[in-house]
Amino acid sequence: MRAHEAGTLHADIGHKAPPWLRAPRDANDLVPSLWSFTAKKNGEGALEVGGVDVRELVAEYGSPAYVLDEDDFRARARAFKRGFKDFDVYYAGKAFLCTTVVRWVMEEGLNLDICSGGELAVALRAGADPKRLAFHGNNKSVQELARALDAGIGRIIVDSHDEISRLVELAAERNVVAPVMIRVTTGVEAHTHEYIATAHEDQKFGFSISSGAAWEAVARVNEVSELELLGLHSHIGSQIFDSSGFEVAAKRVIALHARVSDELGVDMPELDLGGGFGIAYTTQDDPSDPAQLATEMGKIVEHECRAFEVDVPKVSIEPGRAIVGPAVCTVYTVGTVKEVQFDAGASRTYVSIDGGMSDNIRTALYDADYSCTLANRYSESDPTLARVVGKHCESGDIVVKDEFVPADVTPGDLIAVPGTGAYCRSMASNYNHVPRPPVIAVKDGRTRVVIRRETEDDLLSLDMGAE
């Protein structure tokens, strides 16, 4: 493959499917592991989610549309709550957040992790208990920290000495004690994309354990009366499928935890091992069950605490993608189908949809893989390898790089892409001035708009140049 300065999606590529992708016996079939648990094809071959026929949903709300399966979301939240029964579970709101989701999270007994003033505003608007909120971020502003303190937030994960100074001053002004955790980097690099691996040393998050910066931060926080030192926080990355990375990270974090106990005489009550639990985007992915992860991670923590002769702290985790990712699919309308001929007589079928990188940037940004299905009818045609692309003025505007679809896919058909709950709506943009799609919750055959579709009036309302 020839490298290209614009990224791998522009490089020379073959026309064959990747090794992990197999042609299906029937291109109409769903792969259950990729979809929310209520998703199915009805007798006419149309996709139904939460008892709602996506043809009817598109007729009412238009396309593209994110379809959020409430029962699936709640079931996955409960699975983490039940599996990690001895842990505190924080839903990572950055994956996808709106007031409805905040309420679901609170109702299912989870806490909520936020990482901006905007996410804090959504949580408070939804009526979340501030004590059940954790505030992340490497560059929280004075205004954001002040609002968090005024709200009485449960924990603030500090990420720099500048932030520690800000918090000390703000807490003193308010005569309160700010509950903090120290974000540390363990030097463990998760086996994932470079941009979403967050525990190696050369990156913006946290205090390095190996350099001594983490110890210095802990000692400084411990010295001031305005801050309450709750514990250490570690996050090794995203889309992780086993506990081996957590094992190495936990060993290094608990070693620091033990040093704090021995040398400072401080027994920190909490430990946060972050999130990053993976989901199945395609058949090459094999995520772990929450109960299995809980057993493995619990054993790791207990073993390391026993080795360092310290009490086991209250452990937290932060699943986001693993809860909301499979609970959403995105439904698009096909606009054009084009067979493109290239070298050696090879060709590729390009299926253009009415969305693209503005509603799902992950393929272009992370070289992520997705699947899809024909969503509005049954087809008797043989499967053909296709690439599902968007409507934007970028050759890298690809949603599904490779997938088998019925050979008779045609303009007007509906294409549904599973696993789009995490980081799709959250990272959506108005590139080419395309309004962002709505989020439609489905349950028991009913639909509910939880985020409405943007309009051209919304876009123009921000443009102050017109007379």
XYZ file of N, CA and C in Angstrom, residues 234-403:
510
model
N -6.736 6.633 36.417
C -5.959 6.152 35.273
C -6.897 5.769 34.150
N -6.515 6.100 32.927
C -7.308 5.694 31.759
C -6.328 5.325 30.657
N -6.409 4.096 30.162
C -5.376 3.619 29.237
C -5.774 3.693 27.768
N -7.006 4.073 27.459
C -7.374 4.187 26.056
C -8.800 3.746 25.802
N -9.105 3.490 24.539
C -10.469 3.164 24.132
C -10.491 1.945 23.217
N -11.688 1.346 23.115
C -11.923 0.171 22.273
C -10.968 -0.958 22.653
N -10.989 -1.281 23.960
C -10.124 -2.301 24.540
C -10.952 -3.561 24.786
N -10.392 -4.719 24.445
C -11.154 -5.963 24.487
C -10.724 -6.938 25.575
N -9.659 -6.661 26.311
C -9.261 -7.572 27.380
C -8.707 -6.759 28.539
N -8.418 -7.438 29.637
C -8.006 -6.758 30.869
C -6.505 -6.678 31.055
N -5.729 -7.144 30.085
C -4.278 -7.184 30.273
C -3.679 -5.794 30.448
N -4.164 -4.826 29.666
C -3.668 -3.462 29.820
C -4.021 -2.890 31.182
N -5.229 -3.186 31.660
C -5.639 -2.723 32.980
C -4.751 -3.333 34.065
N -4.295 -4.570 33.853
C -3.473 -5.240 34.863
C -2.156 -4.502 35.066
N -1.483 -4.154 33.973
C -0.208 -3.440 34.086
C -0.426 -2.054 34.666
N -1.469 -1.364 34.183
C -1.751 -0.017 34.685
C -2.084 -0.054 36.175
N -2.920 -1.006 36.588
C -3.312 -1.092 37.996
C -2.099 -1.335 38.887
N -1.187 -2.159 38.441
C 0.017 -2.428 39.235
C 0.784 -1.134 39.501
N 0.937 -0.294 38.490
C 1.702 0.937 38.648
C 0.939 1.979 39.454
N -0.376 2.052 39.254
C -1.168 3.016 40.015
C -1.231 2.610 41.485
N -1.419 1.331 41.748
C -1.505 0.886 43.143
C -0.149 0.991 43.829
N 0.934 0.854 43.077
C 2.254 1.091 43.668
C 2.369 2.532 44.157
N 1.875 3.481 43.370
C 1.876 4.881 43.801
C 0.913 5.080 44.966
N -0.239 4.449 44.907
C -1.219 4.499 45.996
C -0.571 4.034 47.311
N 0.182 2.948 47.230
C 0.840 2.415 48.422
C 1.931 3.357 48.922
N 2.660 3.970 48.017
C 3.705 4.915 48.420
C 3.106 6.107 49.164
N 1.965 6.577 48.680
C 1.283 7.686 49.353
C 0.906 7.281 50.779
N 0.434 6.058 50.928
C 0.067 5.569 52.252
C 1.286 5.467 53.159
N 2.394 4.931 52.632
C 3.595 4.713 53.443
C 4.301 6.015 53.804
N 4.477 6.898 52.830
C 5.317 8.075 53.040
C 4.551 9.299 53.510
N 3.288 9.404 53.119
C 2.500 10.566 53.528
C 1.488 10.231 54.610
N 1.297 8.943 54.858
C 0.329 8.537 55.863
C -1.103 8.799 55.457
N -1.355 8.820 54.149
C -2.686 9.119 53.622
C -3.240 7.869 52.948
N -4.371 7.392 53.422
C -5.042 6.260 52.794
C -6.143 6.796 51.892
N -5.835 6.924 50.623
C -6.813 7.464 49.673
C -7.947 6.465 49.514
N -9.193 6.917 49.628
C -10.318 5.970 49.656
C -10.753 5.447 48.297
N -10.306 6.076 47.186
C -10.851 5.711 45.879
C -9.741 5.457 44.855
N -10.115 4.739 43.813
C -9.230 4.465 42.680
C -10.106 4.340 41.448
N -9.776 5.073 40.403
C -10.559 5.030 39.162
C -9.684 4.476 38.045
N -10.121 3.363 37.445
C -9.370 2.727 36.360
C -9.892 3.113 34.985
N -10.790 4.088 34.916
C -11.239 4.602 33.628
C -12.151 3.651 32.887
N -12.242 3.866 31.594
C -13.129 3.057 30.768
C -12.407 2.538 29.543
N -13.034 2.710 28.395
C -12.423 2.255 27.151
C -12.837 0.876 26.710
N -13.850 0.288 27.363
C -14.269 -1.063 27.000
C -14.842 -1.083 25.587
N -14.406 -2.051 24.788
C -14.738 -2.081 23.375
C -16.107 -2.671 23.074
N -16.560 -2.427 21.841
C -17.803 -3.013 21.339
C -17.523 -3.644 19.984
N -18.498 -4.362 19.471
C -18.374 -4.991 18.160
C -18.909 -4.048 17.094
N -18.015 -3.498 16.302
C -18.406 -2.720 15.124
C -18.555 -3.611 13.893
N -17.729 -4.667 13.836
C -17.772 -5.629 12.733
C -17.530 -7.018 13.324
N -17.547 -8.020 12.474
C -17.373 -9.392 12.948
C -15.957 -9.668 13.438
N -15.012 -8.767 13.221
C -13.649 -8.982 13.721
C -13.516 -8.629 15.202
N -14.537 -7.987 15.786
C -14.482 -7.530 17.171
C -15.166 -8.518 18.093
N -14.560 -8.758 19.255
C -15.098 -9.723 20.216
C -15.027 -9.123 21.622
N -15.984 -8.278 21.980
C -15.936 -7.620 23.291
C -16.236 -8.578 24.435
N -15.763 -8.196 25.628
C -15.985 -9.007 26.824
C -17.305 -8.625 27.487
N -17.883 -9.582 28.179
C -19.089 -9.354 28.964
C -18.731 -8.522 30.205
N -19.601 -7.572 30.628
C -19.289 -6.763 31.809
C -18.977 -7.594 33.052
N -19.719 -8.657 33.278
C -19.474 -9.485 34.458
C -18.087 -10.115 34.406
N -17.681 -10.547 33.206
C -16.348 -11.120 33.055
C -15.274 -10.073 33.321
N -15.472 -8.869 32.753
C -14.522 -7.789 32.987
C -14.428 -7.454 34.467
N -15.581 -7.413 35.130
C -15.606 -7.083 36.553
C -14.825 -8.106 37.368
N -15.018 -9.378 37.072
C -14.291 -10.431 37.783
C -12.793 -10.288 37.583
N -12.391 -10.081 36.321
C -10.962 -9.974 36.020
C -10.346 -8.737 36.667
N -11.029 -7.600 36.558
C -10.472 -6.371 37.096
C -10.484 -6.381 38.623
N -11.514 -6.978 39.221
C -11.551 -7.096 40.677
C -10.392 -7.926 41.201
N -10.095 -9.034 40.532
C -8.975 -9.883 40.935
C -7.648 -9.140 40.802
N -7.526 -8.359 39.740
C -6.291 -7.595 39.533
C -6.068 -6.623 40.683
N -7.091 -5.861 41.023
C -6.966 -4.866 42.094
C -6.673 -5.537 43.428
N -7.405 -6.596 43.738
C -7.186 -7.286 45.004
C -5.769 -7.857 45.090
N -5.291 -8.435 43.993
C -3.947 -9.020 43.978
C -2.889 -7.957 44.205
N -3.013 -6.840 43.519
C -2.004 -5.794 43.647
C -2.053 -5.132 45.017
N -3.242 -4.927 45.549
C -3.345 -4.337 46.888
C -2.748 -5.276 47.938
N -2.983 -6.569 47.758
C -2.395 -7.539 48.683
C -0.866 -7.521 48.577
N -0.365 -7.420 47.352
C 1.084 -7.405 47.152
C 1.735 -6.183 47.780
N 1.043 -5.040 47.729
C 1.596 -3.800 48.299
C 1.124 -3.547 49.727
N 0.339 -4.497 50.268
C -0.116 -4.448 51.655
C -0.889 -3.164 51.953
N -1.852 -2.880 51.114
C -2.754 -1.742 51.335
C -4.190 -2.237 51.233
N -5.098 -1.509 51.890
C -6.512 -1.848 51.791
C -7.019 -1.596 50.378
N -7.979 -2.394 49.958
C -8.567 -2.215 48.633
C -9.447 -0.967 48.642
N -9.151 0.020 47.815
C -9.991 1.223 47.770
C -11.284 0.960 47.020
N -12.185 1.926 47.080
C -13.400 1.853 46.263
C -13.006 2.133 44.820
N -13.272 1.178 43.928
C -12.825 1.290 42.537
C -13.964 1.784 41.664
N -13.621 2.652 40.718
C -14.588 3.170 39.747
C -14.151 2.787 38.342
N -15.145 2.676 37.465
C -14.903 2.512 36.032
C -15.791 3.492 35.282
N -15.497 3.699 33.987
C -16.201 4.716 33.212
C -16.589 4.201 31.820
N -17.531 3.263 31.716
C -17.975 2.821 30.390
C -18.841 3.884 29.716
N -18.600 4.121 28.460
C -19.439 5.024 27.674
C -19.850 4.340 26.392
N -18.860 4.098 25.534
C -19.093 3.406 24.267
C -19.791 2.071 24.483
N -19.376 1.327 25.527
C -19.910 -0.015 25.739
C -21.381 -0.005 26.127
N -21.892 1.141 26.552
C -23.313 1.254 26.883
C -24.112 1.819 25.720
N -23.666 2.941 25.177
C -24.474 3.624 24.158
C -24.114 3.215 22.734
N -22.906 2.709 22.512
C -22.485 2.395 21.142
C -23.428 1.475 20.398
N -23.697 0.272 20.923
C -24.580 -0.655 20.207
C -26.050 -0.259 20.265
N -26.398 0.700 21.126
C -27.803 1.075 21.302
C -28.319 1.981 20.189
N -27.430 2.405 19.289
C -27.813 3.348 18.230
C -27.418 2.799 16.872
N -28.292 2.977 15.905
C -27.923 2.809 14.494
C -28.306 4.095 13.770
N -27.657 4.342 12.658
C -27.968 5.516 11.849
C -28.597 5.058 10.546
N -29.721 5.663 10.198
C -30.442 5.295 8.977
C -30.264 6.393 7.940
N -29.860 6.010 6.746
C -29.618 6.927 5.638
C -30.474 6.533 4.433
N -30.646 7.490 3.526
C -31.269 7.213 2.233
C -30.196 7.215 1.150
N -30.234 6.200 0.293
C -29.279 6.119 -0.816
C -29.649 7.153 -1.874
N -28.635 7.902 -2.333
C -28.860 8.896 -3.377
C -28.373 8.449 -4.733
N -27.174 7.843 -4.776
C -26.623 7.357 -6.043
C -25.877 6.055 -5.792
N -25.780 5.255 -6.838
C -24.974 4.037 -6.829
C -24.090 4.081 -8.057
N -22.793 3.942 -7.860
C -21.837 4.122 -8.951
C -20.810 2.984 -8.943
N -20.635 2.372 -10.096
C -19.602 1.353 -10.255
C -18.372 2.042 -10.830
N -17.266 2.002 -10.073
C -16.045 2.698 -10.469
C -15.011 1.675 -10.922
N -14.534 1.835 -12.147
C -13.520 0.949 -12.703
C -12.133 1.513 -12.415
N -11.204 0.619 -12.055
C -9.823 1.063 -11.893
C -8.886 -0.019 -12.388
N -7.641 -0.047 -11.930
C -6.579 -0.851 -12.543
C -6.940 -2.329 -12.668
N -6.388 -2.940 -13.695
C -6.437 -4.392 -13.902
C -7.861 -4.925 -13.988
N -8.760 -4.095 -14.459
C -10.135 -4.526 -14.636
C -10.934 -4.605 -13.361
N -10.364 -4.171 -12.249
C -11.070 -4.210 -10.972
C -12.072 -3.066 -10.898
N -13.025 -3.192 -9.988
C -14.034 -2.150 -9.821
C -14.516 -2.143 -8.381
N -15.195 -1.062 -8.025
C -15.784 -0.964 -6.707
C -17.144 -0.287 -6.832
N -18.127 -0.778 -6.062
C -19.443 -0.168 -6.025
C -19.476 0.887 -4.927
N -19.743 2.128 -5.317
C -19.857 3.224 -4.355
C -21.343 3.538 -4.141
N -21.792 3.391 -2.901
C -23.167 3.695 -2.529
C -23.151 5.012 -1.763
N -23.700 6.060 -2.365
C -23.684 7.387 -1.745
C -24.966 7.615 -0.957
N -24.793 8.086 0.281
C -25.920 8.303 1.185
C -26.068 9.790 1.493
N -27.157 10.153 2.162
C -27.460 11.565 2.400
C -26.852 12.107 3.687
N -25.868 11.406 4.232
C -25.104 11.892 5.374
C -23.635 11.734 5.090
N -22.857 11.324 6.093
C -21.440 11.115 5.871
C -20.596 11.558 7.046
N -19.441 12.145 6.747
C -18.488 12.470 7.789
C -18.976 13.562 8.732
N -20.016 14.295 8.375
C -20.561 15.280 9.314
C -21.343 14.619 10.433
N -21.879 13.422 10.213
C -22.594 12.722 11.281
C -21.840 11.513 11.800
N -20.760 11.099 11.120
C -19.888 10.023 11.603
C -18.482 10.265 11.074
N -17.669 10.923 11.875
C -16.305 11.263 11.477
C -15.324 10.142 11.774
N -15.755 9.095 12.466
C -14.803 8.119 12.982
C -14.068 7.351 11.896
N -14.716 7.063 10.788
C -14.025 6.336 9.723
C -12.889 7.179 9.159
N -13.155 8.447 8.902
C -12.127 9.333 8.368
C -11.064 9.654 9.408
N -11.463 9.799 10.664
C -10.535 10.224 11.708
C -9.690 9.080 12.242
N -10.317 7.926 12.477
C -9.637 6.804 13.109
C -9.424 5.603 12.191
N -9.842 5.723 10.934
C -9.811 4.571 10.038
C -10.686 3.445 10.594
N -11.803 3.844 11.226
C -12.677 2.879 11.882
C -13.461 2.053 10.871
N -13.813 0.843 11.279
C -14.613 -0.048 10.447
C -16.050 -0.087 10.945
N -16.982 -0.114 9.997
C -18.408 -0.248 10.308
C -19.028 -1.268 9.371
N -20.206 -1.728 9.753
C -21.018 -2.603 8.930
C -22.267 -1.836 8.501
N -23.118 -2.476 7.722
C -24.389 -1.851 7.336
C -25.324 -2.925 6.797
N -26.585 -2.524 6.607
C -27.564 -3.432 6.022
C -28.558 -2.641 5.195
N -29.115 -3.294 4.174
C -30.248 -2.743 3.450
C -31.442 -2.778 4.397
N -32.072 -1.611 4.634
C -32.991 -1.504 5.766
C -34.454 -1.392 5.395
N -34.802 -1.279 4.106
C -36.201 -1.004 3.761
C -36.908 -2.129 3.019
N -36.195 -3.189 2.656
C -36.841 -4.239 1.874
C -35.987 -5.495 1.881
N -36.609 -6.585 1.459
C -35.883 -7.827 1.244
C -35.378 -7.858 -0.187
N -34.158 -8.342 -0.369
C -33.586 -8.463 -1.709
C -33.218 -9.912 -1.996
N -33.500 -10.346 -3.206
C -33.112 -11.684 -3.631
C -31.799 -11.688 -4.396
N -31.177 -10.527 -4.536
C -29.928 -10.430 -5.284
C -28.755 -10.978 -4.483
N -27.735 -11.391 -5.190
C -26.509 -11.849 -4.541
C -25.806 -10.677 -3.863
N -25.022 -10.958 -2.826
C -24.265 -9.880 -2.181
C -23.117 -9.390 -3.052
N -22.869 -8.089 -2.991
C -21.731 -7.500 -3.698
C -20.979 -6.607 -2.729
N -19.663 -6.548 -2.906
C -18.838 -5.727 -2.030
C -18.999 -4.259 -2.403
N -19.300 -3.439 -1.412
C -19.566 -2.026 -1.681
C -18.848 -1.155 -0.654
N -18.764 0.116 -0.980
C -18.261 1.144 -0.061
C -19.359 2.189 0.089
N -19.741 2.458 1.337
C -20.790 3.427 1.610
C -20.138 4.759 1.924
N -20.456 5.772 1.109
C -19.779 7.068 1.201
C -20.802 8.184 1.399
N -20.297 9.306 1.905
C -21.165 10.426 2.197
C -21.271 11.412 1.059
N -21.936 12.543 1.360
C -22.243 13.556 0.346
C -21.300 14.756 0.397
N -20.268 14.683 1.242
C -19.405 15.842 1.454
C -18.274 15.913 0.430
N -17.710 17.095 0.289
C -16.659 17.328 -0.709
C -15.302 16.909 -0.174
N -15.165 15.634 0.142
C -13.918 15.025 0.601
C -13.871 13.603 0.077
N -12.747 13.216 -0.532
C -12.641 11.834 -0.991
C -12.566 10.861 0.179
N -12.164 11.351 1.345
C -12.130 10.512 2.540
C -13.446 10.455 3.280
N -14.514 10.990 2.675
C -15.835 10.980 3.304
C -16.453 9.597 3.137
N -16.011 8.678 3.982
C -16.437 7.286 3.924
C -17.051 6.909 5.259
N -18.184 6.233 5.224
C -18.826 5.745 6.441
C -18.531 4.263 6.641
N -18.718 3.465 5.614
C -18.434 2.028 5.678
C -17.441 1.708 4.565
N -16.228 1.325 4.948
C -15.185 1.100 3.945
C -15.473 -0.112 3.079
N -15.879 -1.205 3.714
C -16.131 -2.447 2.983
C -17.266 -3.206 3.644
N -18.276 -3.535 2.850
C -19.357 -4.384 3.344
C -20.100 -4.973 2.152
